[in-house]
């Protein structure tokens, strides 16, 4: 029996439901009650609040029904629909439109949703016509509580040029890099995390549309179907259906035999002093566990034995040629210790003690970095963009630079490493081992 338990996605309900198994009642792990509450929270870019279930085709807010309403609006030149209501999120060069408000003394960003009428008017001023082929369906909800469903769309307005940027800037909106929004998001704010997940999903779909314009079978032009959630070859002799791609990446925290050191690495693109987990893309014909062992061996020369699943995270902030990565996180237990770094892949890799890693997590001011990034977004939306050195935010209270730090809570690497530091890793391994005997 293969068992994969994701603690970061509805972990409590999963664990309780599994208690129906006699073996779990016998094992009874009281230490699970001492886990950090942060461990149970959804990863950044996961937990999309408008994509939790697929509506039926007959529902007025389904992709099919929403597209039909959209066509009517475009042809009849009518006003806003009462139900469902349309909200559109523009993207420019992969950057979502965002605004900023101040809650108490801290700035907080929000997505720059436009009404159907406003979006249409803005585009017409840029001499671009709003069409059904330019909008991509994202999802729907009735969270406003007035009985009116809201249908959400995304649109790429890159071709609109700088005039649209100035027009929206007058409304204190700006197009912001998704990575910047990721760092600026308060991970303790469920609403902000939900907006980040929506923006990540939208960017993935739009980037996929950009890189899948032509059929890979016959070379014919692809056309949008299912309100932009699918594509189909326009060649009548082909008509192949194309679905959004997902690029799986394994990310692993390699742990030594004594369970008191972990293998962390640096890449040349990292900001100074940052260390993280090993990671690599899966290859055709291999399992996730095989990918973990292969990538670890290729990059560091370390041989890995047992591999234990931790959780997964959508990662839409990778290269545009790979618009939707899925990070699949593991604990990997080393069978050897001697490191042989592949310098073409990594700048360096070293074993780090639990004490040093715990210190790195403790002194890194992640909250300060989040607030600093949120302040940057606020300044950008006000038309004052300023430079920022992200690594300078990770220092100690005395103002000195921290000797090392790991990625912030927006990254699955952070949760893999902090789980190990806090002893949760051993509990996950013990539970996984118990289920392997079922």
Coordinates of C-alpha atoms in Angstrom, one line a residue:
X1 CA 0.0 0.0 0.0
X2 CA 1.4 3.3 -1.0
X3 CA 0.6 6.2 1.4
X4 CA 1.4 9.8 0.8
X5 CA 0.3 12.2 3.6
X6 CA 0.3 15.9 2.9
X7 CA 0.3 17.6 6.3
X8 CA 0.0 21.1 4.8
X9 CA -3.3 20.5 3.0
X10 CA -6.2 19.8 5.5
X11 CA -3.8 17.8 7.6
X12 CA -6.0 17.7 10.7
X13 CA -9.0 16.1 8.9
X14 CA -6.8 13.7 7.1
X15 CA -5.1 12.5 10.2
X16 CA -8.3 12.1 12.2
X17 CA -10.0 10.2 9.4
X18 CA -7.0 7.8 9.3
X19 CA -7.5 7.0 12.9
X20 CA -10.1 4.5 11.9
X21 CA -7.2 2.1 11.2
X22 CA -6.4 0.0 14.3
X23 CA -2.7 0.4 13.8
X24 CA -3.1 4.1 14.3
X25 CA -5.0 3.7 17.4
X26 CA -2.3 1.4 18.7
X27 CA 0.5 3.8 17.7
X28 CA -1.3 6.9 19.0
X29 CA 1.3 9.7 18.5
X30 CA 0.6 12.3 21.2
X31 CA 3.5 14.4 19.9
X32 CA 1.5 15.4 16.9
X33 CA -0.4 17.8 19.1
X34 CA 2.7 19.7 19.8
X35 CA 3.4 20.5 16.1
X36 CA 3.7 24.2 15.2
X37 CA 0.4 25.5 13.9
X38 CA 2.3 27.1 11.0
X39 CA 3.1 23.6 9.8
X40 CA -0.6 23.0 9.0
X41 CA -1.0 26.1 6.9
X42 CA -1.4 25.9 3.1
X43 CA 1.7 26.7 1.1
X44 CA 2.0 29.9 -0.9
X45 CA 0.2 29.6 -4.3
X46 CA -1.9 26.7 -3.0
X47 CA -5.4 26.9 -1.6
X48 CA -6.9 28.9 -4.4
X49 CA -10.3 30.1 -3.1
X50 CA -12.0 30.3 -6.5
X51 CA -10.7 27.0 -7.8
X52 CA -11.8 24.5 -5.2
X53 CA -14.3 22.6 -7.3
X54 CA -15.4 22.4 -10.9
X55 CA -18.9 23.8 -11.5
X56 CA -21.4 21.8 -13.6
X57 CA -21.8 23.0 -17.2
X58 CA -25.4 24.0 -16.5
X59 CA -24.4 26.3 -13.6
X60 CA -24.6 30.1 -14.5
X61 CA -21.0 30.5 -13.3
X62 CA -19.4 27.5 -15.1
X63 CA -16.8 28.2 -17.9
X64 CA -19.4 27.3 -20.6
X65 CA -22.2 29.5 -19.2
X66 CA -19.8 32.3 -18.4
X67 CA -18.4 32.3 -21.9
X68 CA -21.9 32.4 -23.3
X69 CA -22.7 35.4 -21.2
X70 CA -19.4 37.0 -22.3
X71 CA -20.2 36.6 -25.9
X72 CA -23.7 38.2 -25.4
X73 CA -22.1 41.2 -23.7
X74 CA -19.5 41.6 -26.5
X75 CA -22.0 41.4 -29.3
X76 CA -24.9 43.3 -27.8
X77 CA -22.7 46.1 -26.2
X78 CA -24.7 45.7 -23.1
X79 CA -23.8 46.8 -19.6
X80 CA -22.5 44.8 -16.7
X81 CA -24.2 41.4 -16.1
X82 CA -26.0 41.3 -12.7
X83 CA -25.5 37.6 -12.2
X84 CA -22.9 36.4 -12.6
X85 CA -20.7 39.5 -12.1
X86 CA -17.4 39.6 -14.1
X87 CA -14.1 40.7 -12.6
X88 CA -11.0 40.8 -14.8
X89 CA -7.3 40.7 -13.7
X90 CA -4.9 42.2 -16.3
X91 CA -1.4 40.9 -16.7
X92 CA 1.5 42.7 -18.5
X93 CA 4.7 40.8 -19.3
X94 CA 3.7 38.2 -16.7
X95 CA 3.0 40.7 -14.0
X96 CA -0.4 41.0 -12.4
X97 CA -2.1 44.3 -11.8
X98 CA -2.0 45.2 -8.1
X99 CA -2.9 48.0 -5.7
X100 CA -2.0 48.8 -2.2
X101 CA -3.9 49.9 0.9
X102 CA -2.7 50.6 4.5
X103 CA -4.1 48.5 7.3
X104 CA -3.0 50.0 10.6
X105 CA 0.5 51.2 9.9
X106 CA 1.5 48.4 7.5
X107 CA 0.8 48.5 3.7
X108 CA -1.0 45.5 2.2
X109 CA -1.3 44.8 -1.5
X110 CA -4.4 43.5 -3.3
X111 CA -5.1 42.3 -6.8
X112 CA -6.2 45.0 -9.3
X113 CA -9.5 43.5 -10.4
X114 CA -11.4 45.5 -13.1
X115 CA -15.0 45.3 -13.9
X116 CA -16.0 44.2 -17.4
X117 CA -16.9 47.8 -18.4
X118 CA -13.8 49.4 -17.0
X119 CA -11.5 46.8 -18.6
X120 CA -13.2 47.2 -22.0
X121 CA -12.9 51.0 -21.7
X122 CA -9.3 50.9 -20.8
X123 CA -8.4 48.6 -23.7
X124 CA -10.4 50.7 -26.2
X125 CA -8.3 53.8 -25.2
X126 CA -5.3 51.7 -26.1
X127 CA -7.0 50.7 -29.5
X128 CA -7.4 47.1 -28.4
X129 CA -10.7 45.3 -28.7
X130 CA -11.8 43.1 -25.8
X131 CA -12.7 39.6 -27.3
X132 CA -13.7 36.2 -26.0
X133 CA -10.3 34.8 -27.2
X134 CA -8.4 37.3 -25.0
X135 CA -10.0 36.3 -21.7
X136 CA -9.1 33.2 -19.6
X137 CA -11.6 31.8 -17.1
X138 CA -10.1 31.5 -13.6
X139 CA -13.1 30.4 -11.4
X140 CA -16.0 31.8 -9.4
X141 CA -17.5 32.3 -6.0
X142 CA -20.3 33.9 -4.0
X143 CA -18.1 35.2 -1.2
X144 CA -19.7 38.7 -1.4
X145 CA -22.8 37.2 0.2
X146 CA -25.4 39.1 -1.8
X147 CA -26.5 36.1 -3.9
X148 CA -24.6 37.2 -6.9
X149 CA -21.9 35.0 -8.2
X150 CA -18.6 36.5 -9.3
X151 CA -16.8 35.0 -12.3
X152 CA -13.1 35.8 -12.4
X153 CA -11.1 36.2 -15.7
X154 CA -7.5 37.0 -16.6
X155 CA -6.2 38.8 -19.6
X156 CA -2.8 39.6 -21.1
X157 CA -2.6 43.3 -22.0
X158 CA 1.1 43.3 -22.9
X159 CA 0.3 44.6 -26.4
X160 CA -1.6 47.6 -25.0
X161 CA 1.7 49.4 -24.4
X162 CA 2.7 52.0 -21.9
X163 CA -0.4 54.1 -22.4
X164 CA -2.5 51.6 -20.4
X165 CA 0.2 51.5 -17.7
X166 CA -0.1 55.3 -17.3
X167 CA -3.9 55.1 -17.3
X168 CA -4.0 52.5 -14.6
X169 CA -1.2 54.3 -12.7
X170 CA -3.6 57.2 -12.4
X171 CA -5.9 54.9 -10.4
X172 CA -2.9 53.9 -8.2
X173 CA -2.5 50.5 -9.8
X174 CA 0.7 49.0 -11.2
X175 CA 2.0 45.8 -12.7
X176 CA 4.1 44.0 -10.1
X177 CA 6.4 41.0 -10.5
X178 CA 4.7 37.9 -9.0
X179 CA 7.9 37.1 -7.0
X180 CA 7.7 40.6 -5.3
X181 CA 4.1 40.0 -4.4
X182 CA 5.0 36.5 -3.1
X183 CA 7.6 38.0 -0.7
X184 CA 5.2 40.9 0.2
X185 CA 2.3 38.6 1.1
X186 CA 1.6 38.2 4.9
X187 CA 1.6 34.4 5.2
X188 CA -0.6 34.7 8.3
X189 CA -3.3 36.4 6.3
X190 CA -5.6 33.8 4.7
X191 CA -7.2 36.4 2.4
X192 CA -3.8 37.7 1.1
X193 CA -2.6 34.1 0.6
X194 CA -5.8 33.4 -1.4
X195 CA -5.1 36.3 -3.7
X196 CA -1.6 35.2 -4.2
X197 CA -2.8 31.7 -5.2
X198 CA -5.3 33.3 -7.7
X199 CA -2.5 35.4 -9.2
X200 CA -0.2 32.4 -9.5
X201 CA -2.9 30.3 -11.2
X202 CA -3.7 33.1 -13.6
X203 CA 0.0 33.6 -14.6
X204 CA 0.4 29.9 -15.2
X205 CA -2.5 29.8 -17.6
X206 CA -1.6 33.0 -19.4
X207 CA 2.1 31.9 -19.8
X208 CA 0.9 28.5 -21.0
X209 CA -1.2 30.2 -23.7
X210 CA 1.8 32.1 -24.8
X211 CA 4.0 29.1 -25.2
X212 CA 1.4 26.8 -26.8
X213 CA 0.2 28.8 -29.8
X214 CA 0.9 26.0 -32.3
X215 CA 0.1 22.4 -32.3
X216 CA 3.0 20.1 -31.5
X217 CA 1.5 17.3 -33.7
X218 CA 1.0 19.1 -37.0
X219 CA 2.1 22.7 -36.5
X220 CA -1.4 24.1 -36.9
X221 CA -2.6 27.1 -35.0
X222 CA -4.2 26.3 -31.6
X223 CA -7.5 27.9 -30.7
X224 CA -9.0 28.5 -27.2
X225 CA -11.7 26.2 -25.9
X226 CA -13.5 25.8 -22.6
X227 CA -13.2 29.6 -21.9
X228 CA -9.4 29.4 -22.2
X229 CA -8.8 26.5 -19.9
X230 CA -8.0 24.2 -22.9
X231 CA -6.8 24.5 -26.4
X232 CA -7.4 22.6 -29.6
X233 CA -5.7 22.4 -33.0
X234 CA -7.5 24.3 -35.7
X235 CA -6.4 21.9 -38.4
X236 CA -9.6 19.8 -39.2
X237 CA -7.4 16.8 -40.0
X238 CA -5.8 17.0 -36.5
X239 CA -8.0 18.7 -33.9
X240 CA -5.7 17.5 -31.1
X241 CA -6.7 18.8 -27.6
X242 CA -4.0 20.5 -25.6
X243 CA -4.2 20.8 -21.8
X244 CA -2.3 23.1 -19.5
X245 CA 1.1 21.6 -18.7
X246 CA 2.5 20.9 -15.2
X247 CA 6.3 20.6 -14.8
X248 CA 7.0 18.4 -11.7
X249 CA 10.1 19.2 -9.7
X250 CA 11.4 17.2 -6.7
X251 CA 12.8 19.3 -3.9
X252 CA 14.5 17.4 -1.1
X253 CA 16.1 18.0 2.3
X254 CA 19.0 15.5 2.5
X255 CA 19.6 14.3 6.1
X256 CA 22.6 12.4 7.4
X257 CA 22.6 9.0 9.1
X258 CA 22.6 10.5 12.6
X259 CA 19.8 12.9 11.8
X260 CA 21.8 15.9 13.2
X261 CA 23.0 17.5 9.9
X262 CA 21.3 18.4 6.6
X263 CA 22.8 19.0 3.2
X264 CA 22.1 22.5 1.9
X265 CA 23.3 24.1 -1.4
X266 CA 23.8 27.4 -3.1
X267 CA 23.3 28.4 -6.7
X268 CA 24.9 31.3 -8.3
X269 CA 21.6 33.0 -8.8
X270 CA 20.8 33.0 -5.1
X271 CA 21.1 36.2 -3.1
X272 CA 24.2 36.4 -0.9
X273 CA 24.3 34.0 2.1
X274 CA 21.1 32.1 1.2
X275 CA 21.2 28.3 1.3
X276 CA 18.4 26.0 0.4
X277 CA 17.4 22.4 -0.5
X278 CA 18.5 20.5 -3.5
X279 CA 15.9 20.4 -6.3
X280 CA 15.6 19.1 -9.9
X281 CA 13.1 18.3 -12.6
X282 CA 11.7 14.8 -13.1
X283 CA 12.6 12.9 -16.2
X284 CA 10.3 10.7 -18.3
X285 CA 10.1 7.1 -17.0
X286 CA 11.2 7.7 -13.4
X287 CA 9.3 7.8 -10.1
X288 CA 9.5 10.7 -7.7
X289 CA 11.7 8.7 -5.4
X290 CA 14.1 7.9 -8.3
X291 CA 14.2 11.5 -9.2
X292 CA 15.2 12.5 -5.7
X293 CA 18.0 9.9 -5.6
X294 CA 19.3 10.8 -9.1
X295 CA 19.3 14.6 -8.7
X296 CA 21.0 14.3 -5.3
X297 CA 23.7 12.0 -6.8
X298 CA 24.2 14.1 -9.9
X299 CA 24.6 17.4 -8.0
X300 CA 26.4 16.4 -4.9
X301 CA 27.7 12.8 -5.2
X302 CA 25.6 11.8 -2.2
X303 CA 23.9 8.5 -2.3
X304 CA 20.3 8.5 -0.9
X305 CA 18.4 5.6 0.6
X306 CA 14.9 6.1 2.1
X307 CA 12.8 8.9 0.7
X308 CA 9.8 10.2 2.6
X309 CA 7.1 12.5 1.2
X310 CA 6.4 15.8 3.0
X311 CA 4.1 18.0 0.9
X312 CA 3.8 19.8 -2.5
X313 CA 3.5 23.4 -3.7
X314 CA 2.5 25.0 -7.0
X315 CA 5.3 27.3 -8.2
X316 CA 4.3 29.7 -10.9
X317 CA 7.3 32.0 -10.6
X318 CA 9.7 29.9 -12.5
X319 CA 10.9 30.6 -16.1
X320 CA 8.1 31.5 -18.6
X321 CA 9.1 28.5 -20.7
X322 CA 8.0 26.4 -17.8
X323 CA 4.9 28.2 -16.6
X324 CA 3.6 25.9 -14.0
X325 CA 6.0 24.0 -11.9
X326 CA 4.9 21.7 -9.1
X327 CA 7.4 21.4 -6.3
X328 CA 7.1 17.9 -4.6
X329 CA 8.9 18.0 -1.3
X330 CA 10.7 15.1 0.4
X331 CA 13.0 14.1 3.2
X332 CA 15.9 12.1 1.8
X333 CA 18.2 10.1 4.0
X334 CA 21.8 9.9 3.0
X335 CA 23.8 6.7 2.8
X336 CA 27.1 8.5 2.2
X337 CA 28.6 11.7 3.4
X338 CA 31.4 12.7 1.0
X339 CA 30.3 15.7 -1.2
X340 CA 31.4 16.0 -4.8
X341 CA 29.7 19.2 -6.1
X342 CA 28.8 19.5 -9.7
X343 CA 29.9 23.1 -10.4
X344 CA 27.8 23.4 -13.5
X345 CA 24.7 22.9 -11.3
X346 CA 25.7 24.4 -7.9
X347 CA 28.0 27.0 -6.5
X348 CA 28.5 25.0 -3.3
X349 CA 26.9 22.3 -1.1
X350 CA 27.7 21.7 2.6
X351 CA 26.5 19.8 5.6
X352 CA 25.0 22.1 8.2
X353 CA 24.3 21.2 11.9
X354 CA 20.9 21.4 13.4
X355 CA 22.1 24.2 15.7
X356 CA 23.4 26.3 12.8
X357 CA 20.3 25.9 10.8
X358 CA 18.0 26.6 13.8
X359 CA 20.0 29.8 14.4
X360 CA 19.7 30.8 10.8
X361 CA 15.9 30.5 11.0
X362 CA 15.7 32.2 14.3
X363 CA 17.7 35.4 13.4
X364 CA 16.4 35.9 9.9
X365 CA 13.8 38.6 10.0
X366 CA 11.3 37.2 7.6
X367 CA 8.6 39.5 8.8
X368 CA 10.8 42.5 8.2
X369 CA 11.5 41.3 4.6
X370 CA 7.7 40.8 4.0
X371 CA 6.9 44.3 5.3
X372 CA 9.7 45.8 3.3
X373 CA 8.5 44.1 0.1
X374 CA 4.9 45.3 0.9
X375 CA 6.3 48.8 1.3
X376 CA 8.0 48.5 -2.1
X377 CA 4.7 47.5 -3.8
X378 CA 3.0 50.5 -2.0
X379 CA 5.6 52.9 -3.4
X380 CA 5.3 51.4 -6.9
X381 CA 1.5 51.8 -6.9
X382 CA 2.0 55.5 -5.9
X383 CA 4.4 55.9 -8.8
X384 CA 7.6 55.9 -6.7
X385 CA 9.6 52.8 -7.5
X386 CA 12.7 52.3 -5.4
X387 CA 15.5 49.8 -5.5
X388 CA 15.8 47.1 -2.8
X389 CA 18.4 44.6 -1.8
X390 CA 16.4 41.6 -0.4
X391 CA 19.4 40.0 1.3
X392 CA 19.9 43.1 3.5
X393 CA 16.6 42.4 5.2
X394 CA 17.9 39.2 6.7
X395 CA 20.1 40.4 9.5
X396 CA 20.4 40.2 13.2
X397 CA 19.0 42.7 15.7
X398 CA 22.4 44.4 16.1
X399 CA 22.2 45.3 12.4
X400 CA 24.9 42.8 11.4
X401 CA 24.4 40.5 8.4
X402 CA 23.3 37.0 9.3
X403 CA 26.0 34.5 8.3
X404 CA 23.4 32.4 6.5
X405 CA 19.7 32.2 6.0
X406 CA 17.2 30.0 4.3
X407 CA 14.2 31.0 2.0
X408 CA 11.2 32.5 3.7
X409 CA 7.9 30.9 4.6
X410 CA 6.6 31.4 1.0
X411 CA 8.8 28.6 -0.2
X412 CA 8.4 24.8 0.5
X413 CA 12.1 24.7 1.2
X414 CA 11.5 26.7 4.3
X415 CA 8.9 24.2 5.6
X416 CA 11.1 21.2 4.8
X417 CA 14.0 22.7 6.8
X418 CA 12.0 24.1 9.7
X419 CA 10.1 20.8 10.0
X420 CA 13.4 19.1 10.5
X421 CA 14.7 21.7 12.9
X422 CA 11.6 21.4 15.1
X423 CA 11.6 17.6 15.1
X424 CA 8.5 17.1 13.0
X425 CA 10.5 15.3 10.3
X426 CA 11.1 12.4 12.6
X427 CA 7.4 12.1 13.3
X428 CA 6.6 12.1 9.6
X429 CA 9.2 9.5 9.0
X430 CA 7.8 7.3 11.8
X431 CA 4.2 7.6 10.6
X432 CA 5.3 6.8 7.0
X433 CA 7.2 3.8 8.1
X434 CA 4.2 2.6 10.0
X435 CA 2.0 2.8 7.0
X436 CA 4.5 1.0 4.8
X437 CA 3.8 -2.1 7.0
X438 CA 0.0 -2.0 6.4

